């Protein structure tokens, strides 16, 4: 009813975008298709983020609502919208009973977008591990422009907010959360106990420290950071779901 379909046999979710095949793509069509994609858990954000970036680019070109967008943008748009596919939804396999669970949050930022994603890692008594994507959050960078360090600290804020929301909504016992980032600058901000920052950074570091501790934040290489897909976008074929 709301736009998410469930393949009962394979236990997969898949998404359908109305009007994805039309060649007369305007800003109005782009916004309509974005708004009609119902994804409350934000599990397909790596595909939605570049679509939002394309809409932002059309806006930057000052194209009117009913004017057909340039061919290059149109081809990219149709390819993105048509790439929605089935995504496994299993969080806890039945064989993983009597297990312990922990949350792992990854965040990243680029010049065009920033965001964070949350994975749950479960381990049973036999040592078998299962990892599943729970939720994510991403935003397109403002048109007026903002520095990369500010976008990076904003991505860390999204990770902290996700942790608070997921812990509140899940009705299972969880171990301490872990936060992973490839930005050594932001990690230094969070672990700094004595330095004074400018208002923008200070407010966001304060929010992060309110819901997490400095020892929960760890470094991960950029190549191993799945949140890189949120800040740059990708197609379903490259989307890690477990």
C-alpha positions as semicolon CSV with decimal commas, in nm:
position;residue;x (nm);y (nm);z (nm)
1;X;0,000;0,000;0,000
2;X;0,277;0,244;0,094
3;X;0,524;0,144;-0,175
4;X;0,731;-0,138;-0,019
5;X;0,658;-0,485;-0,155
6;X;0,749;-0,814;0,015
7;X;0,862;-1,127;-0,166
8;X;0,729;-1,387;0,079
9;X;0,921;-1,683;-0,066
10;X;1,263;-1,514;-0,058
11;X;1,188;-1,289;0,242
12;X;1,300;-0,981;0,050
13;X;1,176;-0,625;0,026
14;X;1,164;-0,451;-0,309
15;X;1,068;-0,104;-0,419
16;X;0,864;0,017;-0,715
17;X;0,893;0,371;-0,847
18;X;0,597;0,495;-1,049
19;X;0,664;0,651;-1,385
20;X;1,031;0,552;-1,394
21;X;1,019;0,482;-1,769
22;X;0,901;0,823;-1,887
23;X;1,149;1,009;-2,108
24;X;0,998;1,352;-2,041
25;X;1,168;1,409;-1,708
26;X;1,111;1,749;-1,551
27;X;1,193;1,881;-1,204
28;X;0,830;1,819;-1,113
29;X;0,859;1,453;-1,221
30;X;1,186;1,416;-1,031
31;X;1,042;1,551;-0,708
32;X;0,727;1,341;-0,747
33;X;0,927;1,020;-0,790
34;X;1,151;1,105;-0,495
35;X;0,853;1,176;-0,272
36;X;0,672;0,858;-0,379
37;X;0,959;0,630;-0,270
38;X;0,854;0,507;0,073
39;X;1,161;0,392;0,265
40;X;1,113;0,447;0,642
41;X;1,428;0,252;0,734
42;X;1,632;0,433;0,466
43;X;1,788;0,109;0,343
44;X;1,809;0,232;-0,017
45;X;1,956;0,575;0,064
46;X;2,273;0,509;-0,141
47;X;2,043;0,508;-0,445
48;X;1,820;0,795;-0,331
49;X;2,111;1,028;-0,242
50;X;2,247;1,056;-0,599
51;X;1,888;1,106;-0,719
52;X;1,859;1,399;-0,478
53;X;2,194;1,530;-0,603
54;X;2,063;1,519;-0,963
55;X;1,750;1,708;-0,855
56;X;1,973;1,962;-0,681
57;X;2,179;1,997;-0,999
58;X;1,863;2,063;-1,203
59;X;1,766;2,327;-0,947
60;X;2,111;2,485;-0,967
61;X;2,068;2,514;-1,346
62;X;1,749;2,717;-1,280
63;X;1,533;2,482;-1,484
64;X;1,161;2,554;-1,448
65;X;0,921;2,295;-1,305
66;X;0,776;2,191;-1,643
67;X;1,094;2,219;-1,849
68;X;1,254;1,891;-1,960
69;X;1,594;1,846;-1,797
70;X;1,913;1,810;-2,010
71;X;1,966;1,471;-2,174
72;X;2,273;1,387;-1,965
73;X;2,081;1,438;-1,639
74;X;1,780;1,251;-1,775
75;X;1,983;0,940;-1,860
76;X;2,142;0,932;-1,515
77;X;1,803;0,981;-1,352
78;X;1,630;0,699;-1,539
79;X;1,919;0,462;-1,467
80;X;1,904;0,535;-1,093
81;X;1,527;0,504;-1,060
82;X;1,523;0,178;-1,257
83;X;1,792;0,021;-1,036
84;X;1,569;-0,050;-0,735
85;X;1,577;-0,421;-0,665
86;X;1,509;-0,685;-0,402
87;X;1,687;-0,641;-0,070
88;X;1,699;-0,914;0,200
89;X;1,516;-0,807;0,514
90;X;1,621;-1,080;0,760
91;X;1,775;-0,936;1,077
92;X;1,785;-1,246;1,298
93;X;1,807;-1,589;1,132
94;X;1,612;-1,853;1,323
95;X;1,927;-2,054;1,395
96;X;2,081;-1,762;1,585
97;X;1,900;-1,819;1,914
98;X;2,051;-1,728;2,249
99;X;2,277;-1,471;2,087
100;X;2,435;-1,142;2,186
101;X;2,387;-0,831;1,972
102;X;2,579;-0,510;1,923
103;X;2,536;-0,204;1,704
104;X;2,798;-0,071;1,466
105;X;2,753;0,274;1,315
106;X;2,952;0,402;1,016
107;X;2,954;0,763;0,896
108;X;3,106;0,953;0,607
109;X;3,087;1,284;0,421
110;X;3,180;1,418;0,079
111;X;3,135;1,747;-0,104
112;X;2,787;1,645;-0,220
113;X;2,634;1,452;0,074
114;X;2,687;1,313;0,423
115;X;2,527;1,043;0,634
116;X;2,552;0,736;0,854
117;X;2,438;0,373;0,850
118;X;2,368;0,128;1,131
119;X;2,439;-0,245;1,130
120;X;2,346;-0,503;1,393
121;X;2,599;-0,780;1,458
122;X;2,475;-1,094;1,634
123;X;2,683;-1,384;1,765
124;X;2,537;-1,711;1,892
125;X;2,688;-1,952;2,145
126;X;2,866;-2,144;1,868
127;X;3,043;-1,830;1,749
128;X;2,838;-1,792;1,431
129;X;2,811;-1,428;1,325
130;X;2,533;-1,257;1,131
131;X;2,539;-0,891;1,022
132;X;2,240;-0,698;0,887
133;X;2,171;-0,340;0,788
134;X;1,913;-0,183;1,020
135;X;1,882;0,178;0,916
136;X;2,061;0,475;0,765
137;X;2,035;0,850;0,733
138;X;2,181;1,085;0,473
139;X;2,148;1,443;0,360
140;X;2,255;1,629;0,049
141;X;2,510;1,905;0,113
142;X;2,364;2,258;0,099
143;X;2,381;2,437;-0,237
144;X;2,543;2,741;-0,075
145;X;2,844;2,527;0,012
146;X;2,997;2,413;0,341
147;X;3,347;2,296;0,432
148;X;3,430;1,925;0,437
149;X;3,523;1,925;0,812
150;X;3,179;2,068;0,895
151;X;3,008;1,809;0,677
152;X;3,214;1,537;0,844
153;X;3,115;1,639;1,196
154;X;2,752;1,661;1,078
155;X;2,778;1,299;0,959
156;X;2,897;1,198;1,306
157;X;2,589;1,367;1,452
158;X;2,368;1,155;1,226
159;X;2,540;0,840;1,357
160;X;2,482;0,945;1,717
161;X;2,115;1,018;1,648
162;X;2,071;0,680;1,476
163;X;2,213;0,502;1,779
164;X;1,963;0,672;2,010
165;X;1,667;0,593;1,781
166;X;1,760;0,229;1,717
167;X;1,823;0,157;2,086
168;X;1,487;0,310;2,175
169;X;1,294;0,112;1,913
170;X;1,455;-0,232;1,940
171;X;1,312;-0,458;2,208
172;X;1,622;-0,676;2,240
173;X;1,922;-0,645;2,477
174;X;2,218;-0,473;2,314
175;X;2,584;-0,446;2,405
176;X;2,772;-0,117;2,382
177;X;2,749;0,056;2,044
178;X;3,057;0,115;1,831
179;X;3,106;0,410;1,597
180;X;3,342;0,393;1,300
181;X;3,480;0,684;1,100
182;X;3,763;0,744;0,854
183;X;3,790;1,111;0,953
184;X;4,073;1,153;1,203
185;X;3,976;1,519;1,242
186;X;3,629;1,436;1,376
187;X;3,767;1,160;1,600
188;X;4,008;1,414;1,746
189;X;3,717;1,656;1,802
190;X;3,521;1,392;1,994
191;X;3,815;1,273;2,205
192;X;3,936;1,624;2,291
193;X;3,862;1,713;2,654
194;X;4,031;2,051;2,681
195;X;4,017;2,230;2,345
196;X;3,766;2,499;2,255
197;X;3,594;2,487;1,918
198;X;3,396;2,732;1,711
199;X;3,021;2,734;1,771
200;X;2,927;2,507;1,478
201;X;3,166;2,230;1,581
202;X;3,122;2,281;1,956
203;X;2,743;2,237;1,942
204;X;2,767;1,918;1,740
205;X;3,046;1,764;1,947
206;X;2,840;1,835;2,259
207;X;2,541;1,653;2,107
208;X;2,760;1,355;2,014
209;X;2,908;1,335;2,365
210;X;2,559;1,345;2,518
211;X;2,460;1,012;2,359
212;X;2,799;0,839;2,330
213;X;3,141;0,815;2,493
214;X;3,473;0,898;2,334
215;X;3,600;0,540;2,371
216;X;3,312;0,417;2,153
217;X;3,451;0,597;1,847
218;X;3,707;0,412;1,636
219;X;3,895;0,466;1,312
220;X;3,817;0,271;0,994
221;X;3,992;0,307;0,661
222;X;3,800;0,482;0,386
223;X;3,810;0,170;0,168
224;X;3,636;-0,034;0,439
225;X;3,376;0,227;0,532
226;X;3,030;0,127;0,395
227;X;2,898;0,478;0,467
228;X;3,106;0,595;0,171
229;X;2,816;0,467;-0,041
230;X;2,582;0,711;0,135
231;X;2,801;1,014;0,075
232;X;2,864;0,934;-0,293
233;X;2,575;0,710;-0,399
234;X;2,571;0,378;-0,583
235;X;2,350;0,129;-0,766
236;X;2,179;-0,171;-0,607
237;X;2,443;-0,409;-0,745
238;X;2,705;-0,241;-0,524
239;X;2,483;-0,200;-0,216
240;X;2,601;-0,409;0,084
241;X;2,295;-0,529;0,273
242;X;2,459;-0,775;0,508
